[in-house]
Amino acid sequence: MDSRLRAGVWTVVGSIFIAVGSTVAALAAFEDRVSVVLFGFLVFIFGYGVSQLGTYSAWTERDELLGNTSVGWHQALRGGLLVAGWIGIAFGVTLFTQTILRPSLQKAVLSGLTSITGYMAAHVGINGVGVGESVFGPVLSVVQKTPYKGGRSDD
């Protein structure tokens, strides 16, 4: 199969998952169902990953992880940031939709804080860098036992 055609197929399949996941998340948020919103986000994220197959690879090679405890802990911490971020985003979005239904300044502020903090944590969990890097970067650096460089490394 032609590489452009293959990339197009993955994009379409991924987009279907993105549409389904975002729809589930949006509808469940208005019903105050954080766990279903989280599930919708996970389907969305799966679709995002599927849409990038063949073009990008976001996965660490298995051989790089074997026998390297530092890399293993680093990946585990990034995974923890990712999960915590997803939960924060799901909670914040659900709280925001509830604020639309029953206005509350306090809930609106809490919604914004949890959504933004969740996004920052998830972004650092996925990419290792981002807006939340100033908060989470030094922690990742300690676990990885490398000096914190304040951005992407050149290696």
Short mmCIF file of N, CA and C in Angstrom, two decimals:
data_model
loop_
_atom_site.label_atom_id
_atom_site.label_comp_id
_atom_site.label_asym_id
_atom_site.label_seq_id
_atom_site.Cartn_x
_atom_site.Cartn_y
_atom_site.Cartn_z
N MET A 1 0.85 -1.18 0.00
CA MET A 1 0.00 0.00 0.00
C MET A 1 0.90 1.24 0.00
N ASP A 2 0.53 2.20 -0.79
CA ASP A 2 1.26 3.47 -0.88
C ASP A 2 1.28 4.14 0.50
N SER A 3 2.42 4.73 0.85
CA SER A 3 2.56 5.33 2.19
C SER A 3 1.58 6.48 2.40
N ARG A 4 1.29 7.26 1.35
CA ARG A 4 0.32 8.36 1.51
C ARG A 4 -1.09 7.82 1.73
N LEU A 5 -1.42 6.74 1.03
CA LEU A 5 -2.73 6.12 1.21
C LEU A 5 -2.85 5.52 2.61
N ARG A 6 -1.77 4.85 3.06
CA ARG A 6 -1.76 4.26 4.40
C ARG A 6 -1.92 5.35 5.46
N ALA A 7 -1.20 6.46 5.30
CA ALA A 7 -1.32 7.56 6.26
C ALA A 7 -2.74 8.11 6.25
N GLY A 8 -3.35 8.19 5.08
CA GLY A 8 -4.73 8.67 4.98
C GLY A 8 -5.72 7.74 5.67
N VAL A 9 -5.52 6.44 5.51
CA VAL A 9 -6.39 5.46 6.17
C VAL A 9 -6.28 5.60 7.68
N TRP A 10 -5.05 5.68 8.19
CA TRP A 10 -4.86 5.84 9.63
C TRP A 10 -5.49 7.15 10.12
N THR A 11 -5.40 8.19 9.32
CA THR A 11 -5.98 9.48 9.71
C THR A 11 -7.51 9.37 9.81
N VAL A 12 -8.13 8.73 8.84
CA VAL A 12 -9.59 8.57 8.86
C VAL A 12 -10.03 7.70 10.04
N VAL A 13 -9.37 6.56 10.23
CA VAL A 13 -9.73 5.67 11.34
C VAL A 13 -9.54 6.40 12.68
N GLY A 14 -8.42 7.08 12.83
CA GLY A 14 -8.17 7.84 14.06
C GLY A 14 -9.20 8.93 14.27
N SER A 15 -9.59 9.60 13.20
CA SER A 15 -10.58 10.68 13.30
C SER A 15 -11.94 10.16 13.75
N ILE A 16 -12.28 8.94 13.36
CA ILE A 16 -13.54 8.34 13.82
C ILE A 16 -13.50 8.15 15.34
N PHE A 17 -12.38 7.63 15.85
CA PHE A 17 -12.24 7.47 17.30
C PHE A 17 -12.25 8.84 18.00
N ILE A 18 -11.62 9.83 17.40
CA ILE A 18 -11.61 11.18 17.97
C ILE A 18 -13.03 11.72 18.08
N ALA A 19 -13.81 11.56 17.01
CA ALA A 19 -15.19 12.06 17.01
C ALA A 19 -16.05 11.33 18.05
N VAL A 20 -15.92 10.02 18.11
CA VAL A 20 -16.70 9.23 19.07
C VAL A 20 -16.30 9.61 20.50
N GLY A 21 -15.00 9.65 20.77
CA GLY A 21 -14.52 9.97 22.11
C GLY A 21 -14.93 11.35 22.58
N SER A 22 -14.80 12.34 21.70
CA SER A 22 -15.16 13.70 22.11
C SER A 22 -16.68 13.83 22.30
N THR A 23 -17.46 13.12 21.50
CA THR A 23 -18.92 13.14 21.67
C THR A 23 -19.33 12.52 23.00
N VAL A 24 -18.75 11.36 23.30
CA VAL A 24 -19.04 10.69 24.58
C VAL A 24 -18.67 11.61 25.74
N ALA A 25 -17.48 12.21 25.68
CA ALA A 25 -17.02 13.10 26.76
C ALA A 25 -17.95 14.29 26.92
N ALA A 26 -18.33 14.90 25.81
CA ALA A 26 -19.18 16.10 25.89
C ALA A 26 -20.56 15.78 26.46
N LEU A 27 -21.16 14.71 25.98
CA LEU A 27 -22.50 14.36 26.47
C LEU A 27 -22.48 13.93 27.93
N ALA A 28 -21.49 13.16 28.32
CA ALA A 28 -21.40 12.68 29.70
C ALA A 28 -21.10 13.82 30.67
N ALA A 29 -20.38 14.84 30.21
CA ALA A 29 -20.05 15.96 31.08
C ALA A 29 -21.31 16.67 31.56
N PHE A 30 -22.30 16.78 30.69
CA PHE A 30 -23.55 17.43 31.09
C PHE A 30 -24.37 16.57 32.04
N GLU A 31 -24.03 15.30 32.13
CA GLU A 31 -24.72 14.40 33.06
C GLU A 31 -23.92 14.20 34.35
N ASP A 32 -22.84 14.97 34.51
CA ASP A 32 -22.01 14.92 35.73
C ASP A 32 -21.39 13.54 35.95
N ARG A 33 -20.90 12.92 34.87
CA ARG A 33 -20.32 11.57 34.94
C ARG A 33 -18.84 11.64 34.59
N VAL A 34 -18.01 11.96 35.56
CA VAL A 34 -16.58 12.15 35.34
C VAL A 34 -15.92 10.90 34.76
N SER A 35 -16.27 9.73 35.25
CA SER A 35 -15.63 8.50 34.76
C SER A 35 -15.94 8.27 33.28
N VAL A 36 -17.14 8.59 32.84
CA VAL A 36 -17.48 8.42 31.42
C VAL A 36 -16.79 9.50 30.59
N VAL A 37 -16.66 10.70 31.14
CA VAL A 37 -15.91 11.76 30.45
C VAL A 37 -14.46 11.31 30.27
N LEU A 38 -13.87 10.75 31.32
CA LEU A 38 -12.50 10.24 31.24
C LEU A 38 -12.41 9.16 30.16
N PHE A 39 -13.36 8.24 30.13
CA PHE A 39 -13.38 7.20 29.09
C PHE A 39 -13.43 7.84 27.70
N GLY A 40 -14.29 8.84 27.53
CA GLY A 40 -14.38 9.54 26.24
C GLY A 40 -13.06 10.17 25.85
N PHE A 41 -12.38 10.78 26.82
CA PHE A 41 -11.06 11.37 26.55
C PHE A 41 -10.06 10.29 26.15
N LEU A 42 -10.12 9.14 26.81
CA LEU A 42 -9.19 8.06 26.47
C LEU A 42 -9.44 7.54 25.06
N VAL A 43 -10.70 7.44 24.65
CA VAL A 43 -11.02 7.05 23.27
C VAL A 43 -10.50 8.12 22.31
N PHE A 44 -10.68 9.39 22.66
CA PHE A 44 -10.17 10.50 21.85
C PHE A 44 -8.66 10.39 21.70
N ILE A 45 -7.97 10.17 22.82
CA ILE A 45 -6.50 10.09 22.81
C ILE A 45 -6.04 8.88 21.99
N PHE A 46 -6.74 7.75 22.12
CA PHE A 46 -6.43 6.58 21.31
C PHE A 46 -6.56 6.94 19.82
N GLY A 47 -7.64 7.63 19.48
CA GLY A 47 -7.84 8.05 18.09
C GLY A 47 -6.76 8.98 17.60
N TYR A 48 -6.32 9.86 18.48
CA TYR A 48 -5.23 10.78 18.13
C TYR A 48 -3.96 10.00 17.81
N GLY A 49 -3.67 9.00 18.65
CA GLY A 49 -2.49 8.16 18.40
C GLY A 49 -2.62 7.36 17.12
N VAL A 50 -3.81 6.79 16.88
CA VAL A 50 -4.04 6.02 15.66
C VAL A 50 -3.86 6.90 14.43
N SER A 51 -4.35 8.13 14.50
CA SER A 51 -4.25 9.03 13.34
C SER A 51 -2.81 9.38 13.00
N GLN A 52 -1.90 9.20 13.94
CA GLN A 52 -0.51 9.53 13.69
C GLN A 52 0.34 8.31 13.33
N LEU A 53 -0.25 7.12 13.33
CA LEU A 53 0.51 5.92 12.96
C LEU A 53 1.05 6.05 11.55
N GLY A 54 2.25 5.58 11.36
CA GLY A 54 2.86 5.66 10.04
C GLY A 54 3.56 6.97 9.78
N THR A 55 3.23 8.00 10.54
CA THR A 55 3.86 9.31 10.37
C THR A 55 4.81 9.60 11.52
N TYR A 56 4.32 9.37 12.73
CA TYR A 56 5.12 9.64 13.93
C TYR A 56 5.13 8.41 14.81
N SER A 57 6.13 8.29 15.64
CA SER A 57 6.17 7.21 16.62
C SER A 57 6.39 7.83 17.99
N ALA A 58 5.40 7.68 18.86
CA ALA A 58 5.49 8.27 20.20
C ALA A 58 5.93 7.25 21.23
N TRP A 59 6.31 6.05 20.79
CA TRP A 59 6.62 4.99 21.73
C TRP A 59 8.12 4.79 21.85
N THR A 60 8.59 4.59 23.06
CA THR A 60 9.99 4.27 23.31
C THR A 60 10.22 2.82 22.91
N GLU A 61 11.33 2.58 22.25
CA GLU A 61 11.67 1.22 21.85
C GLU A 61 11.83 0.35 23.10
N ARG A 62 11.35 -0.88 23.04
CA ARG A 62 11.39 -1.79 24.18
C ARG A 62 12.81 -2.02 24.67
N ASP A 63 13.77 -2.16 23.75
CA ASP A 63 15.15 -2.41 24.14
C ASP A 63 15.74 -1.28 24.98
N GLU A 64 15.25 -0.05 24.78
CA GLU A 64 15.75 1.08 25.55
C GLU A 64 15.34 0.98 27.02
N LEU A 65 14.22 0.31 27.29
CA LEU A 65 13.71 0.22 28.65
C LEU A 65 14.30 -0.94 29.44
N LEU A 66 14.66 -2.02 28.75
CA LEU A 66 15.14 -3.20 29.44
C LEU A 66 16.47 -2.94 30.15
N GLY A 67 16.53 -3.28 31.42
CA GLY A 67 17.76 -3.16 32.18
C GLY A 67 18.13 -1.75 32.59
N ASN A 68 17.26 -0.78 32.38
CA ASN A 68 17.57 0.59 32.74
C ASN A 68 16.51 1.09 33.71
N THR A 69 16.81 0.97 35.00
CA THR A 69 15.85 1.35 36.04
C THR A 69 15.52 2.83 35.98
N SER A 70 16.51 3.67 35.69
CA SER A 70 16.28 5.11 35.62
C SER A 70 15.26 5.44 34.53
N VAL A 71 15.42 4.85 33.36
CA VAL A 71 14.47 5.09 32.27
C VAL A 71 13.10 4.55 32.66
N GLY A 72 13.06 3.39 33.31
CA GLY A 72 11.79 2.81 33.74
C GLY A 72 11.04 3.70 34.70
N TRP A 73 11.74 4.23 35.71
CA TRP A 73 11.11 5.13 36.67
C TRP A 73 10.67 6.42 35.99
N HIS A 74 11.48 6.92 35.08
CA HIS A 74 11.15 8.14 34.35
C HIS A 74 9.86 7.94 33.55
N GLN A 75 9.77 6.81 32.86
CA GLN A 75 8.57 6.51 32.08
C GLN A 75 7.36 6.33 33.00
N ALA A 76 7.55 5.69 34.14
CA ALA A 76 6.45 5.49 35.09
C ALA A 76 5.95 6.84 35.63
N LEU A 77 6.87 7.75 35.93
CA LEU A 77 6.48 9.06 36.43
C LEU A 77 5.74 9.84 35.34
N ARG A 78 6.24 9.78 34.12
CA ARG A 78 5.55 10.45 33.02
C ARG A 78 4.16 9.84 32.82
N GLY A 79 4.05 8.53 32.95
CA GLY A 79 2.74 7.88 32.84
C GLY A 79 1.81 8.33 33.95
N GLY A 80 2.35 8.48 35.16
CA GLY A 80 1.55 8.99 36.27
C GLY A 80 1.05 10.40 36.03
N LEU A 81 1.93 11.25 35.49
CA LEU A 81 1.53 12.62 35.15
C LEU A 81 0.42 12.60 34.10
N LEU A 82 0.56 11.70 33.15
CA LEU A 82 -0.42 11.58 32.09
C LEU A 82 -1.79 11.20 32.64
N VAL A 83 -1.84 10.17 33.47
CA VAL A 83 -3.11 9.72 34.05
C VAL A 83 -3.70 10.80 34.96
N ALA A 84 -2.88 11.40 35.81
CA ALA A 84 -3.36 12.47 36.69
C ALA A 84 -3.89 13.64 35.87
N GLY A 85 -3.20 13.95 34.79
CA GLY A 85 -3.64 15.03 33.91
C GLY A 85 -4.98 14.73 33.26
N TRP A 86 -5.14 13.50 32.76
CA TRP A 86 -6.41 13.12 32.14
C TRP A 86 -7.56 13.23 33.14
N ILE A 87 -7.33 12.77 34.36
CA ILE A 87 -8.37 12.83 35.38
C ILE A 87 -8.70 14.29 35.71
N GLY A 88 -7.66 15.13 35.82
CA GLY A 88 -7.88 16.55 36.08
C GLY A 88 -8.68 17.23 34.98
N ILE A 89 -8.34 16.91 33.73
CA ILE A 89 -9.08 17.49 32.60
C ILE A 89 -10.53 17.02 32.63
N ALA A 90 -10.74 15.72 32.82
CA ALA A 90 -12.11 15.18 32.83
C ALA A 90 -12.93 15.81 33.95
N PHE A 91 -12.34 15.94 35.14
CA PHE A 91 -13.05 16.55 36.26
C PHE A 91 -13.36 18.01 35.96
N GLY A 92 -12.36 18.75 35.46
CA GLY A 92 -12.56 20.17 35.17
C GLY A 92 -13.61 20.43 34.11
N VAL A 93 -13.60 19.63 33.05
CA VAL A 93 -14.59 19.79 31.98
C VAL A 93 -15.99 19.45 32.49
N THR A 94 -16.09 18.39 33.28
CA THR A 94 -17.39 18.01 33.84
C THR A 94 -17.90 19.11 34.77
N LEU A 95 -17.03 19.63 35.60
CA LEU A 95 -17.42 20.70 36.52
C LEU A 95 -17.84 21.95 35.74
N PHE A 96 -17.15 22.23 34.64
CA PHE A 96 -17.50 23.39 33.83
C PHE A 96 -18.90 23.25 33.23
N THR A 97 -19.23 22.06 32.71
CA THR A 97 -20.57 21.89 32.15
C THR A 97 -21.64 22.01 33.23
N GLN A 98 -21.32 21.55 34.43
CA GLN A 98 -22.27 21.70 35.53
C GLN A 98 -22.42 23.17 35.90
N THR A 99 -21.36 23.94 35.73
CA THR A 99 -21.41 25.38 36.00
C THR A 99 -22.28 26.09 34.96
N ILE A 100 -22.30 25.57 33.73
CA ILE A 100 -23.18 26.14 32.71
C ILE A 100 -24.64 25.90 33.11
N LEU A 101 -24.92 24.71 33.61
CA LEU A 101 -26.30 24.38 34.00
C LEU A 101 -26.73 25.10 35.27
N ARG A 102 -25.81 25.24 36.23
CA ARG A 102 -26.08 25.93 37.50
C ARG A 102 -24.91 26.87 37.78
N PRO A 103 -25.01 28.13 37.33
CA PRO A 103 -23.89 29.07 37.43
C PRO A 103 -23.33 29.20 38.85
N SER A 104 -22.00 29.20 38.92
CA SER A 104 -21.30 29.35 40.19
C SER A 104 -19.88 29.83 39.90
N LEU A 105 -19.53 30.99 40.42
CA LEU A 105 -18.19 31.53 40.19
C LEU A 105 -17.13 30.62 40.80
N GLN A 106 -17.39 30.11 41.99
CA GLN A 106 -16.44 29.22 42.67
C GLN A 106 -16.18 27.96 41.85
N LYS A 107 -17.23 27.35 41.32
CA LYS A 107 -17.06 26.15 40.49
C LYS A 107 -16.36 26.47 39.17
N ALA A 108 -16.64 27.63 38.62
CA ALA A 108 -15.99 28.03 37.36
C ALA A 108 -14.48 28.17 37.56
N VAL A 109 -14.08 28.78 38.67
CA VAL A 109 -12.65 28.94 38.96
C VAL A 109 -12.00 27.58 39.18
N LEU A 110 -12.63 26.73 39.98
CA LEU A 110 -12.10 25.39 40.23
C LEU A 110 -12.02 24.58 38.93
N SER A 111 -13.01 24.73 38.09
CA SER A 111 -13.02 24.05 36.79
C SER A 111 -11.81 24.47 35.96
N GLY A 112 -11.57 25.76 35.87
CA GLY A 112 -10.43 26.26 35.10
C GLY A 112 -9.11 25.79 35.66
N LEU A 113 -8.97 25.84 36.97
CA LEU A 113 -7.71 25.41 37.59
C LEU A 113 -7.44 23.93 37.37
N THR A 114 -8.46 23.08 37.55
CA THR A 114 -8.22 21.65 37.38
C THR A 114 -8.00 21.29 35.91
N SER A 115 -8.73 21.93 35.01
CA SER A 115 -8.53 21.64 33.58
C SER A 115 -7.14 22.06 33.12
N ILE A 116 -6.73 23.26 33.48
CA ILE A 116 -5.43 23.77 33.04
C ILE A 116 -4.29 22.98 33.68
N THR A 117 -4.38 22.72 34.98
CA THR A 117 -3.35 21.93 35.65
C THR A 117 -3.30 20.52 35.07
N GLY A 118 -4.46 19.94 34.81
CA GLY A 118 -4.51 18.62 34.19
C GLY A 118 -3.86 18.61 32.83
N TYR A 119 -4.14 19.64 32.04
CA TYR A 119 -3.53 19.75 30.71
C TYR A 119 -2.01 19.86 30.83
N MET A 120 -1.55 20.70 31.75
CA MET A 120 -0.10 20.88 31.92
C MET A 120 0.57 19.56 32.29
N ALA A 121 -0.03 18.84 33.24
CA ALA A 121 0.54 17.55 33.67
C ALA A 121 0.53 16.54 32.53
N ALA A 122 -0.60 16.44 31.83
CA ALA A 122 -0.70 15.48 30.73
C ALA A 122 0.28 15.81 29.61
N HIS A 123 0.44 17.09 29.31
CA HIS A 123 1.35 17.50 28.23
C HIS A 123 2.79 17.13 28.56
N VAL A 124 3.20 17.36 29.80
CA VAL A 124 4.55 16.96 30.21
C VAL A 124 4.65 15.44 30.22
N GLY A 125 3.59 14.76 30.64
CA GLY A 125 3.59 13.30 30.62
C GLY A 125 3.77 12.74 29.22
N ILE A 126 3.13 13.35 28.25
CA ILE A 126 3.23 12.87 26.86
C ILE A 126 4.56 13.27 26.24
N ASN A 127 4.92 14.54 26.34
CA ASN A 127 6.05 15.08 25.59
C ASN A 127 7.33 15.27 26.39
N GLY A 128 7.24 15.27 27.70
CA GLY A 128 8.42 15.52 28.52
C GLY A 128 8.73 17.00 28.64
N VAL A 129 8.05 17.83 27.86
CA VAL A 129 8.24 19.28 27.90
C VAL A 129 6.88 19.94 27.75
N GLY A 130 6.84 21.22 28.01
CA GLY A 130 5.60 21.96 27.82
C GLY A 130 5.45 23.04 28.87
N VAL A 131 4.26 23.63 28.92
CA VAL A 131 3.98 24.71 29.85
C VAL A 131 4.24 24.27 31.29
N GLY A 132 3.89 23.04 31.62
CA GLY A 132 4.06 22.53 32.97
C GLY A 132 5.47 22.07 33.28
N GLU A 133 6.38 22.22 32.31
CA GLU A 133 7.74 21.73 32.50
C GLU A 133 8.44 22.42 33.68
N SER A 134 8.17 23.70 33.90
CA SER A 134 8.82 24.40 35.00
C SER A 134 8.44 23.78 36.34
N VAL A 135 7.26 23.19 36.43
CA VAL A 135 6.82 22.54 37.65
C VAL A 135 7.30 21.10 37.70
N PHE A 136 7.07 20.34 36.61
CA PHE A 136 7.32 18.91 36.61
C PHE A 136 8.70 18.52 36.07
N GLY A 137 9.35 19.40 35.29
CA GLY A 137 10.65 19.09 34.68
C GLY A 137 11.72 18.73 35.69
N PRO A 138 11.91 19.52 36.76
CA PRO A 138 12.93 19.17 37.74
C PRO A 138 12.68 17.81 38.41
N VAL A 139 11.42 17.46 38.63
CA VAL A 139 11.10 16.16 39.23
C VAL A 139 11.49 15.04 38.28
N LEU A 140 11.13 15.18 37.01
CA LEU A 140 11.50 14.18 36.01
C LEU A 140 13.01 14.07 35.91
N SER A 141 13.70 15.20 36.01
CA SER A 141 15.16 15.22 35.91
C SER A 141 15.81 14.46 37.06
N VAL A 142 15.28 14.63 38.27
CA VAL A 142 15.83 13.93 39.44
C VAL A 142 15.66 12.43 39.27
N VAL A 143 14.48 12.01 38.82
CA VAL A 143 14.23 10.59 38.63
C VAL A 143 15.15 10.03 37.55
N GLN A 144 15.36 10.81 36.49
CA GLN A 144 16.20 10.37 35.38
C GLN A 144 17.69 10.52 35.71
N LYS A 145 18.00 11.23 36.80
CA LYS A 145 19.38 11.46 37.25
C LYS A 145 20.21 12.20 36.21
N THR A 146 19.59 13.19 35.58
CA THR A 146 20.31 14.04 34.64
C THR A 146 20.06 15.48 35.03
N PRO A 147 20.99 16.38 34.73
CA PRO A 147 20.77 17.78 35.08
C PRO A 147 19.57 18.35 34.32
N TYR A 148 18.77 19.14 35.00
CA TYR A 148 17.62 19.79 34.37
C TYR A 148 18.13 20.90 33.48
N LYS A 149 17.76 20.85 32.18
CA LYS A 149 18.25 21.83 31.21
C LYS A 149 17.23 22.91 30.90
N GLY A 150 16.01 22.77 31.41
CA GLY A 150 15.00 23.79 31.16
C GLY A 150 14.48 23.79 29.74
N GLY A 151 14.31 22.65 29.13
CA GLY A 151 13.80 22.56 27.77
C GLY A 151 14.21 21.26 27.15
N ARG A 152 13.96 21.14 25.87
CA ARG A 152 14.34 19.91 25.16
C ARG A 152 15.85 19.80 25.11
N SER A 153 16.32 18.58 25.28
CA SER A 153 17.76 18.36 25.19
C SER A 153 18.16 18.23 23.73
N ASP A 154 19.42 18.43 23.46
CA ASP A 154 19.91 18.36 22.09
C ASP A 154 20.44 16.98 21.73
N ASP A 155 20.24 15.97 22.63
CA ASP A 155 20.78 14.65 22.31
C ASP A 155 19.91 13.87 21.40
#
